[in-house]
GROMACS .gro file of C-alpha atoms in nm:
model
  384
    1MET     CA    1   1.542 -11.193 -13.212
    2THR     CA    2   1.380 -10.869 -13.326
    3THR     CA    3   1.131 -10.890 -13.038
    4LEU     CA    4   1.412 -10.949 -12.790
    5MET     CA    5   1.608 -10.649 -12.912
    6GLY     CA    6   1.290 -10.440 -12.905
    7ASP     CA    7   1.227 -10.542 -12.546
    8GLU     CA    8   1.585 -10.459 -12.450
    9SER     CA    9   1.560 -10.112 -12.603
   10ARG     CA   10   1.226 -10.047 -12.435
   11VAL     CA   11   1.345 -10.165 -12.092
   12ALA     CA   12   1.659  -9.952 -12.125
   13GLN     CA   13   1.452  -9.645 -12.213
   14ILE     CA   14   1.209  -9.703 -11.926
   15ASP     CA   15   1.496  -9.750 -11.680
   16LYS     CA   16   1.640  -9.409 -11.783
   17TYR     CA   17   1.317  -9.234 -11.684
   18ARG     CA   18   1.323  -9.391 -11.332
   19VAL     CA   19   0.943  -9.378 -11.300
   20LEU     CA   20   0.913  -9.742 -11.193
   21VAL     CA   21   1.118  -9.688 -10.878
   22GLU     CA   22   0.983  -9.350 -10.765
   23PRO     CA   23   0.641  -9.237 -10.631
   24PRO     CA   24   0.377  -9.132 -10.887
   25ARG     CA   25   0.466  -8.793 -11.030
   26ALA     CA   26   0.219  -8.508 -10.989
   27ASP     CA   27   0.263  -8.388 -11.348
   28LEU     CA   28   0.179  -8.732 -11.491
   29LEU     CA   29  -0.119  -8.769 -11.257
   30ALA     CA   30  -0.249  -8.432 -11.376
   31LEU     CA   31  -0.209  -8.539 -11.737
   32VAL     CA   32  -0.414  -8.860 -11.698
   33ASP     CA   33  -0.682  -8.651 -11.524
   34VAL     CA   34  -0.696  -8.434 -11.836
   35ALA     CA   35  -0.707  -8.742 -12.061
   36ALA     CA   36  -1.008  -8.877 -11.875
   37GLN     CA   37  -1.185  -8.542 -11.892
   38VAL     CA   38  -1.117  -8.499 -12.263
   39ALA     CA   39  -1.239  -8.850 -12.346
   40GLN     CA   40  -1.530  -8.813 -12.100
   41VAL     CA   41  -1.455  -9.148 -11.939
   42PRO     CA   42  -1.415  -9.243 -11.572
   43MET     CA   43  -1.073  -9.408 -11.604
   44ALA     CA   44  -0.736  -9.334 -11.764
   45THR     CA   45  -0.380  -9.457 -11.717
   46ILE     CA   46  -0.023  -9.431 -11.840
   47ASN     CA   47   0.113  -9.782 -11.896
   48LEU     CA   48   0.481  -9.864 -11.934
   49ILE     CA   49   0.544 -10.212 -12.067
   50THR     CA   50   0.866 -10.400 -11.997
   51ASP     CA   51   0.966 -10.743 -12.127
   52THR     CA   52   0.756 -10.913 -11.858
   53GLU     CA   53   0.515 -10.665 -11.697
   54GLN     CA   54   0.277 -10.372 -11.744
   55HIS     CA   55   0.325 -10.090 -11.493
   56GLN     CA   56   0.051  -9.830 -11.441
   57ILE     CA   57   0.264  -9.532 -11.339
   58ALA     CA   58  -0.024  -9.281 -11.318
   59THR     CA   59  -0.396  -9.349 -11.304
   60HIS     CA   60  -0.730  -9.169 -11.285
   61GLY     CA   61  -1.041  -9.334 -11.141
   62PHE     CA   62  -0.877  -9.647 -10.999
   63ASP     CA   63  -0.567  -9.763 -10.809
   64ALA     CA   64  -0.248  -9.828 -11.002
   65SER     CA   65  -0.114 -10.183 -11.021
   66VAL     CA   66   0.133 -10.408 -11.199
   67CYS     CA   67   0.024 -10.702 -11.410
   68SER     CA   68   0.197 -10.956 -11.632
   69ARG     CA   69   0.258 -10.854 -11.988
   70GLU     CA   70   0.047 -11.149 -12.105
   71ASP     CA   71  -0.259 -10.997 -11.931
   72SER     CA   72  -0.204 -10.647 -12.072
   73MET     CA   73  -0.445 -10.519 -12.334
   74CYS     CA   74  -0.202 -10.249 -12.441
   75ALA     CA   75   0.079 -10.500 -12.503
   76LEU     CA   76  -0.132 -10.652 -12.780
   77VAL     CA   77  -0.139 -10.323 -12.973
   78LEU     CA   78   0.191 -10.176 -12.858
   79HIS     CA   79   0.321 -10.135 -13.213
   80ALA     CA   80  -0.003 -10.038 -13.386
   81GLY     CA   81   0.149  -9.703 -13.484
   82ALA     CA   82  -0.185  -9.523 -13.452
   83PRO     CA   83  -0.461  -9.478 -13.195
   84VAL     CA   84  -0.653  -9.797 -13.119
   85ILE     CA   85  -1.019  -9.733 -13.043
   86VAL     CA   86  -1.246 -10.021 -12.942
   87PRO     CA   87  -1.613  -9.930 -12.874
   88ASP     CA   88  -1.685 -10.267 -12.704
   89ALA     CA   89  -1.394 -10.494 -12.613
   90THR     CA   90  -1.623 -10.797 -12.569
   91GLN     CA   91  -1.692 -10.783 -12.942
   92ASP     CA   92  -1.327 -10.753 -13.047
   93PRO     CA   93  -1.148 -11.090 -13.093
   94ARG     CA   94  -0.817 -10.933 -12.979
   95PHE     CA   95  -0.956 -10.853 -12.635
   96ALA     CA   96  -1.272 -11.060 -12.575
   97ASP     CA   97  -1.086 -11.321 -12.365
   98ASN     CA   98  -0.854 -11.074 -12.187
   99PRO     CA   99  -0.882 -11.078 -11.804
  100PHE     CA  100  -0.932 -10.698 -11.804
  101VAL     CA  101  -1.249 -10.763 -12.008
  102THR     CA  102  -1.383 -11.094 -11.871
  103GLY     CA  103  -1.411 -10.979 -11.511
  104VAL     CA  104  -1.104 -11.158 -11.378
  105ILE     CA  105  -0.917 -10.826 -11.342
  106GLY     CA  106  -1.166 -10.573 -11.480
  107ASN     CA  107  -1.480 -10.518 -11.682
  108VAL     CA  108  -1.349 -10.301 -11.965
  109ARG     CA  109  -1.588 -10.236 -12.250
  110PHE     CA  110  -1.479  -9.914 -12.419
  111TYR     CA  111  -1.101  -9.899 -12.470
  112ALA     CA  112  -0.882  -9.641 -12.648
  113THR     CA  113  -0.505  -9.610 -12.642
  114HIS     CA  114  -0.212  -9.444 -12.816
  115GLN     CA  115   0.154  -9.535 -12.806
  116LEU     CA  116   0.423  -9.347 -12.614
  117VAL     CA  117   0.718  -9.306 -12.850
  118THR     CA  118   1.052  -9.167 -12.729
  119PRO     CA  119   1.266  -8.930 -12.940
  120GLU     CA  120   1.476  -9.236 -13.033
  121GLY     CA  121   1.167  -9.401 -13.181
  122VAL     CA  122   1.125  -9.661 -12.906
  123VAL     CA  123   0.768  -9.745 -12.800
  124ILE     CA  124   0.773  -9.768 -12.420
  125GLY     CA  125   0.402  -9.793 -12.342
  126THR     CA  126   0.065  -9.627 -12.394
  127LEU     CA  127  -0.173  -9.359 -12.275
  128CYS     CA  128  -0.501  -9.542 -12.226
  129VAL     CA  129  -0.861  -9.435 -12.150
  130PHE     CA  130  -1.147  -9.676 -12.087
  131ASP     CA  131  -1.497  -9.729 -11.951
  132GLU     CA  132  -1.717 -10.016 -11.832
  133VAL     CA  133  -1.985  -9.929 -12.087
  134PRO     CA  134  -1.954  -9.921 -12.468
  135ARG     CA  135  -1.885  -9.583 -12.627
  136THR     CA  136  -1.652  -9.421 -12.883
  137LEU     CA  137  -1.446  -9.107 -12.940
  138THR     CA  138  -1.501  -8.812 -13.170
  139ASP     CA  139  -1.227  -8.714 -13.414
  140GLU     CA  140  -1.138  -8.422 -13.186
  141GLN     CA  141  -1.110  -8.648 -12.882
  142GLU     CA  142  -0.893  -8.892 -13.077
  143GLN     CA  143  -0.655  -8.614 -13.179
  144ALA     CA  144  -0.643  -8.492 -12.821
  145LEU     CA  145  -0.544  -8.843 -12.708
  146VAL     CA  146  -0.257  -8.841 -12.960
  147SER     CA  147  -0.142  -8.499 -12.841
  148LEU     CA  148  -0.159  -8.596 -12.473
  149ALA     CA  149   0.045  -8.911 -12.540
  150ALA     CA  150   0.317  -8.692 -12.691
  151ARG     CA  151   0.304  -8.469 -12.383
  152VAL     CA  152   0.363  -8.773 -12.159
  153VAL     CA  153   0.692  -8.836 -12.338
  154ASP     CA  154   0.776  -8.464 -12.322
  155LEU     CA  155   0.736  -8.469 -11.943
  156LEU     CA  156   0.949  -8.781 -11.909
  157GLU     CA  157   1.219  -8.630 -12.130
  158LEU     CA  158   1.213  -8.298 -11.944
  159GLU     CA  159   1.272  -8.465 -11.609
  160LEU     CA  160   1.548  -8.680 -11.760
  161ARG     CA  161   1.727  -8.381 -11.917
  162THR     CA  162   1.692  -8.181 -11.594
  163ARG     CA  163   1.849  -8.465 -11.398
  164GLU     CA  164   2.131  -8.502 -11.651
  165LEU     CA  165   2.196  -8.127 -11.652
  166LYS     CA  166   2.211  -8.118 -11.273
  167ARG     CA  167   2.460  -8.405 -11.270
  168SER     CA  168   2.667  -8.238 -11.542
  169ASN     CA  169   2.669  -7.906 -11.357
  170GLU     CA  170   2.778  -8.075 -11.035
  171ALA     CA  171   3.063  -8.251 -11.216
  172LEU     CA  172   3.162  -7.926 -11.387
  173ALA     CA  173   3.160  -7.739 -11.058
  174ALA     CA  174   3.380  -8.003 -10.895
  175PHE     CA  175   3.618  -7.994 -11.191
  176ALA     CA  176   3.632  -7.615 -11.192
  177GLY     CA  177   3.705  -7.607 -10.821
  178GLN     CA  178   3.984  -7.864 -10.844
  179VAL     CA  179   4.151  -7.708 -11.148
  180SER     CA  180   4.127  -7.359 -11.004
  181HIS     CA  181   4.278  -7.472 -10.676
  182ASP     CA  182   4.564  -7.652 -10.853
  183LEU     CA  183   4.646  -7.349 -11.070
  184ARG     CA  184   4.621  -7.082 -10.802
  185ASN     CA  185   4.949  -7.136 -10.615
  186PRO     CA  186   5.185  -7.164 -10.917
  187LEU     CA  187   5.017  -6.867 -11.084
  188THR     CA  188   5.059  -6.659 -10.768
  189ALA     CA  189   5.430  -6.743 -10.767
  190VAL     CA  190   5.465  -6.647 -11.134
  191SER     CA  191   5.278  -6.321 -11.081
  192MET     CA  192   5.487  -6.226 -10.776
  193SER     CA  193   5.811  -6.300 -10.965
  194LEU     CA  194   5.705  -6.087 -11.260
  195LYS     CA  195   5.617  -5.795 -11.034
  196MET     CA  196   5.948  -5.820 -10.849
  197MET     CA  197   6.131  -5.815 -11.181
  198ASP     CA  198   5.929  -5.512 -11.289
  199GLU     CA  199   6.038  -5.326 -10.976
  200GLU     CA  200   6.406  -5.402 -11.047
  201ILE     CA  201   6.408  -5.290 -11.411
  202ASP     CA  202   6.568  -4.955 -11.473
  203GLY     CA  203   6.581  -4.799 -11.819
  204ASP     CA  204   6.501  -5.094 -12.042
  205GLU     CA  205   6.168  -4.978 -12.186
  206ASP     CA  206   6.121  -5.280 -12.414
  207LEU     CA  207   6.165  -5.525 -12.130
  208ALA     CA  208   5.942  -5.315 -11.904
  209PHE     CA  209   5.670  -5.323 -12.171
  210LEU     CA  210   5.692  -5.702 -12.205
  211LEU     CA  211   5.682  -5.748 -11.829
  212LYS     CA  212   5.376  -5.530 -11.793
  213ARG     CA  213   5.201  -5.734 -12.062
  214ALA     CA  214   5.297  -6.055 -11.881
  215ILE     CA  215   5.175  -5.916 -11.549
  216GLY     CA  216   4.846  -5.810 -11.710
  217GLY     CA  217   4.798  -6.160 -11.852
  218ALA     CA  218   4.873  -6.319 -11.515
  219ASP     CA  219   4.628  -6.087 -11.343
  220ARG     CA  220   4.356  -6.174 -11.595
  221MET     CA  221   4.424  -6.543 -11.544
  222GLN     CA  222   4.404  -6.494 -11.168
  223SER     CA  223   4.069  -6.323 -11.213
  224LEU     CA  224   3.943  -6.616 -11.420
  225ILE     CA  225   4.059  -6.864 -11.157
  226ASP     CA  226   3.883  -6.663 -10.885
  227ASP     CA  227   3.565  -6.667 -11.095
  228LEU     CA  228   3.590  -7.042 -11.144
  229LEU     CA  229   3.630  -7.093 -10.769
  230LYS     CA  230   3.324  -6.880 -10.703
  231PHE     CA  231   3.129  -7.082 -10.960
  232ALA     CA  232   3.232  -7.407 -10.790
  233ARG     CA  233   3.145  -7.288 -10.440
  234VAL     CA  234   2.816  -7.100 -10.478
  235GLY     CA  235   2.471  -7.249 -10.457
  236GLY     CA  236   2.556  -7.493 -10.180
  237GLU     CA  237   2.438  -7.450  -9.823
  238LEU     CA  238   2.261  -7.115  -9.792
  239GLN     CA  239   2.291  -6.886  -9.490
  240ARG     CA  240   1.936  -6.754  -9.499
  241GLY     CA  241   1.821  -6.429  -9.345
  242PRO     CA  242   1.637  -6.109  -9.444
  243VAL     CA  243   1.798  -5.951  -9.754
  244ASP     CA  244   1.722  -5.581  -9.802
  245PHE     CA  245   1.765  -5.540 -10.176
  246ALA     CA  246   1.768  -5.160 -10.150
  247ALA     CA  247   2.077  -5.189  -9.930
  248VAL     CA  248   2.224  -5.457 -10.156
  249VAL     CA  249   2.191  -5.228 -10.459
  250ARG     CA  250   2.343  -4.934 -10.269
  251ASP     CA  251   2.645  -5.148 -10.178
  252ALA     CA  252   2.681  -5.278 -10.534
  253LEU     CA  253   2.669  -4.925 -10.677
  254GLU     CA  254   2.933  -4.814 -10.430
  255ASP     CA  255   3.162  -5.105 -10.519
  256LEU     CA  256   3.116  -5.030 -10.890
  257ALA     CA  257   3.173  -4.656 -10.853
  258VAL     CA  258   3.452  -4.648 -11.113
  259PRO     CA  259   3.274  -4.826 -11.404
  260LEU     CA  260   2.957  -4.633 -11.315
  261SER     CA  261   3.127  -4.294 -11.292
  262ASP     CA  262   2.945  -4.154 -11.597
  263ALA     CA  263   2.635  -4.375 -11.571
  264THR     CA  264   2.274  -4.280 -11.503
  265VAL     CA  265   2.128  -4.524 -11.251
  266MET     CA  266   1.760  -4.516 -11.156
  267VAL     CA  267   1.645  -4.732 -10.864
  268GLY     CA  268   1.281  -4.806 -10.780
  269ASP     CA  269   1.125  -4.961 -10.471
  270LEU     CA  270   1.295  -5.287 -10.379
  271PRO     CA  271   1.177  -5.557 -10.137
  272THR     CA  272   1.327  -5.742  -9.844
  273ILE     CA  273   1.336  -6.117  -9.914
  274LEU     CA  274   1.460  -6.417  -9.716
  275GLY     CA  275   1.783  -6.550  -9.866
  276ASP     CA  276   2.161  -6.562  -9.850
  277ALA     CA  277   2.270  -6.197  -9.844
  278VAL     CA  278   2.628  -6.261  -9.959
  279GLN     CA  279   2.531  -6.474 -10.257
  280LEU     CA  280   2.240  -6.253 -10.366
  281ARG     CA  281   2.464  -5.947 -10.344
  282ALA     CA  282   2.701  -6.124 -10.586
  283VAL     CA  283   2.410  -6.168 -10.828
  284VAL     CA  284   2.311  -5.801 -10.816
  285GLN     CA  285   2.670  -5.680 -10.847
  286ASN     CA  286   2.732  -5.907 -11.148
  287LEU     CA  287   2.416  -5.798 -11.330
  288VAL     CA  288   2.478  -5.428 -11.265
  289ALA     CA  289   2.841  -5.465 -11.379
  290ASN     CA  290   2.718  -5.626 -11.702
  291ALA     CA  291   2.473  -5.340 -11.757
  292ALA     CA  292   2.762  -5.095 -11.717
  293LYS     CA  293   2.993  -5.285 -11.955
  294PHE     CA  294   2.755  -5.345 -12.244
  295THR     CA  295   2.674  -5.002 -12.387
  296ARG     CA  296   2.610  -4.854 -12.729
  297ALA     CA  297   2.905  -4.685 -12.896
  298GLY     CA  298   2.952  -4.334 -12.756
  299ALA     CA  299   2.665  -4.363 -12.508
  300PRO     CA  300   2.718  -4.368 -12.130
  301PRO     CA  301   2.552  -4.648 -11.930
  302HIS     CA  302   2.184  -4.600 -11.842
  303ILE     CA  303   2.062  -4.853 -11.587
  304GLU     CA  304   1.719  -4.896 -11.431
  305ILE     CA  305   1.663  -5.126 -11.133
  306ASP     CA  306   1.314  -5.211 -11.013
  307SER     CA  307   1.094  -5.486 -10.872
  308SER     CA  308   0.744  -5.626 -10.899
  309ARG     CA  309   0.547  -5.892 -10.720
  310THR     CA  310   0.354  -6.185 -10.868
  311GLY     CA  311   0.176  -6.405 -10.618
  312GLU     CA  312   0.432  -6.522 -10.364
  313ARG     CA  313   0.734  -6.429 -10.580
  314TRP     CA  314   0.934  -6.110 -10.622
  315ARG     CA  315   1.096  -6.020 -10.953
  316ILE     CA  316   1.404  -5.795 -10.955
  317VAL     CA  317   1.482  -5.638 -11.295
  318ILE     CA  318   1.805  -5.465 -11.404
  319CYS     CA  319   1.769  -5.300 -11.746
  320ASP     CA  320   2.026  -5.130 -11.965
  321ARG     CA  321   2.018  -4.945 -12.298
  322GLY     CA  322   2.305  -5.136 -12.455
  323PRO     CA  323   2.318  -5.330 -12.782
  324GLY     CA  324   2.093  -5.607 -12.650
  325ILE     CA  325   2.129  -5.983 -12.676
  326PRO     CA  326   1.970  -6.181 -12.963
  327GLU     CA  327   1.682  -6.397 -12.844
  328ASP     CA  328   1.849  -6.718 -12.965
  329GLN     CA  329   2.155  -6.640 -12.749
  330ARG     CA  330   1.978  -6.559 -12.422
  331GLU     CA  331   1.994  -6.911 -12.287
  332ARG     CA  332   2.346  -6.987 -12.410
  333VAL     CA  333   2.501  -6.696 -12.219
  334PHE     CA  334   2.414  -6.872 -11.892
  335LEU     CA  335   2.648  -7.159 -11.980
  336PRO     CA  336   2.994  -7.153 -11.818
  337LEU     CA  337   3.254  -6.966 -12.029
  338ALA     CA  338   2.993  -6.858 -12.286
  339ARG     CA  339   3.039  -6.502 -12.415
  340ILE     CA  340   2.853  -6.284 -12.663
  341ASP     CA  341   3.109  -6.010 -12.727
  342GLU     CA  342   3.472  -6.119 -12.715
  343GLU     CA  343   3.584  -5.756 -12.719
  344VAL     CA  344   3.425  -5.688 -12.381
  345GLU     CA  345   3.641  -5.793 -12.086
  346GLY     CA  346   3.507  -6.085 -11.886
  347SER     CA  347   3.547  -6.456 -11.812
  348GLY     CA  348   3.205  -6.584 -11.917
  349ILE     CA  349   3.150  -6.726 -11.569
  350GLY     CA  350   2.936  -6.450 -11.414
  351LEU     CA  351   2.591  -6.534 -11.551
  352SER     CA  352   2.633  -6.907 -11.490
  353THR     CA  353   2.725  -6.827 -11.130
  354CYS     CA  354   2.417  -6.606 -11.097
  355ARG     CA  355   2.198  -6.889 -11.223
  356ARG     CA  356   2.344  -7.135 -10.971
  357ILE     CA  357   2.275  -6.889 -10.688
  358ILE     CA  358   1.919  -6.807 -10.793
  359GLU     CA  359   1.825  -7.171 -10.856
  360ALA     CA  360   1.971  -7.267 -10.517
  361HIS     CA  361   1.720  -7.018 -10.371
  362GLY     CA  362   1.433  -7.188 -10.559
  363GLY     CA  363   1.410  -6.904 -10.813
  364ARG     CA  364   1.451  -6.839 -11.184
  365ILE     CA  365   1.668  -6.603 -11.386
  366GLY     CA  366   1.660  -6.490 -11.748
  367LEU     CA  367   1.703  -6.212 -12.003
  368ALA     CA  368   1.448  -6.007 -12.197
  369ASP     CA  369   1.429  -5.703 -12.423
  370ALA     CA  370   1.447  -5.368 -12.244
  371PRO     CA  371   1.168  -5.113 -12.315
  372TYR     CA  372   1.408  -4.858 -12.467
  373GLY     CA  373   1.645  -5.102 -12.633
  374GLY     CA  374   1.909  -5.309 -12.460
  375THR     CA  375   1.858  -5.595 -12.217
  376CYS     CA  376   1.666  -5.655 -11.897
  377ALA     CA  377   1.825  -5.914 -11.672
  378TRP     CA  378   1.566  -6.046 -11.427
  379PHE     CA  379   1.545  -6.296 -11.146
  380GLU     CA  380   1.252  -6.419 -10.941
  381LEU     CA  381   1.268  -6.538 -10.583
  382PRO     CA  382   1.005  -6.681 -10.348
  383GLU     CA  383   0.910  -6.446 -10.070
  384GLY     CA  384   1.014  -6.677  -9.791
   0.00000   0.00000   0.00000
């Protein structure tokens, strides 16, 4: 019964990673190449073992295949809990009659393997290196095999989490769009009614004060709904064309003339990149607006905008001299509705919208320390 439950857990874990139904992944192929080089052997493989079969999902030095679990060498030592190193498999009673050793399937002599253990503690397979001549591993090579096995699981987990995050973001975007749409019409009616009442009031200062507060709240809610709709809509089909970032910045600065009225803004040389001009302008305007909002007490905004090129990518950087963002918060602020300073006006949607736009363009976005204190918001985009 224990074996059955173990098999069920392992099969469930393997199914989550989806590597048995998709083409060999380049990152896993690269990793088995490294394993073979480190062990100085001609062959290496990542084996995932189900209840009935062994699947070679990435190989070096030979073609991948599927065999029955009964024929698998790795299945025999799947729960060893430590590296298994066999200098000559013909001399080891566990493997001497195995078809991978006898010549029926292969002629393995040297064999070394380490288990692949998921974060939940489930052993799903092995990272295996082998040769057709007897040999052994040094202590350093053995430790490298252990480390590389852990990296296999890291890569599987990273792809799984990326897929789950994408699905979650898509669901969140759909939800945000539906809720925003449903709220927009009744809120518009409430806001219009409040404003009409405000126009009719004459002399009642207390009532006028309450109405203005209500109107302000309705306007802020309308702004939040508009932000949610933008978040739900961006990042879809892009209307690509040349985007002159110098012109984009000029337009953004003009639109933000009021919050930037006492700001110092320095703009360097900026490139022209292929992309969606409307969506990328929204990114620049949002990042510049943030730089204008987050300032040190008593200090006017100081903003520097510049670019640099690395390989086939351009990096646009917008730096301020504000209070900065703690390093452990720099990823969280890109989540929808996440905010650092509740006293600064905003919906918490802007940075998450920027990330959706930049990632839709095949780029990256992040935050870093500014040279003179404050924060540098940056994004990278491919040239074409």
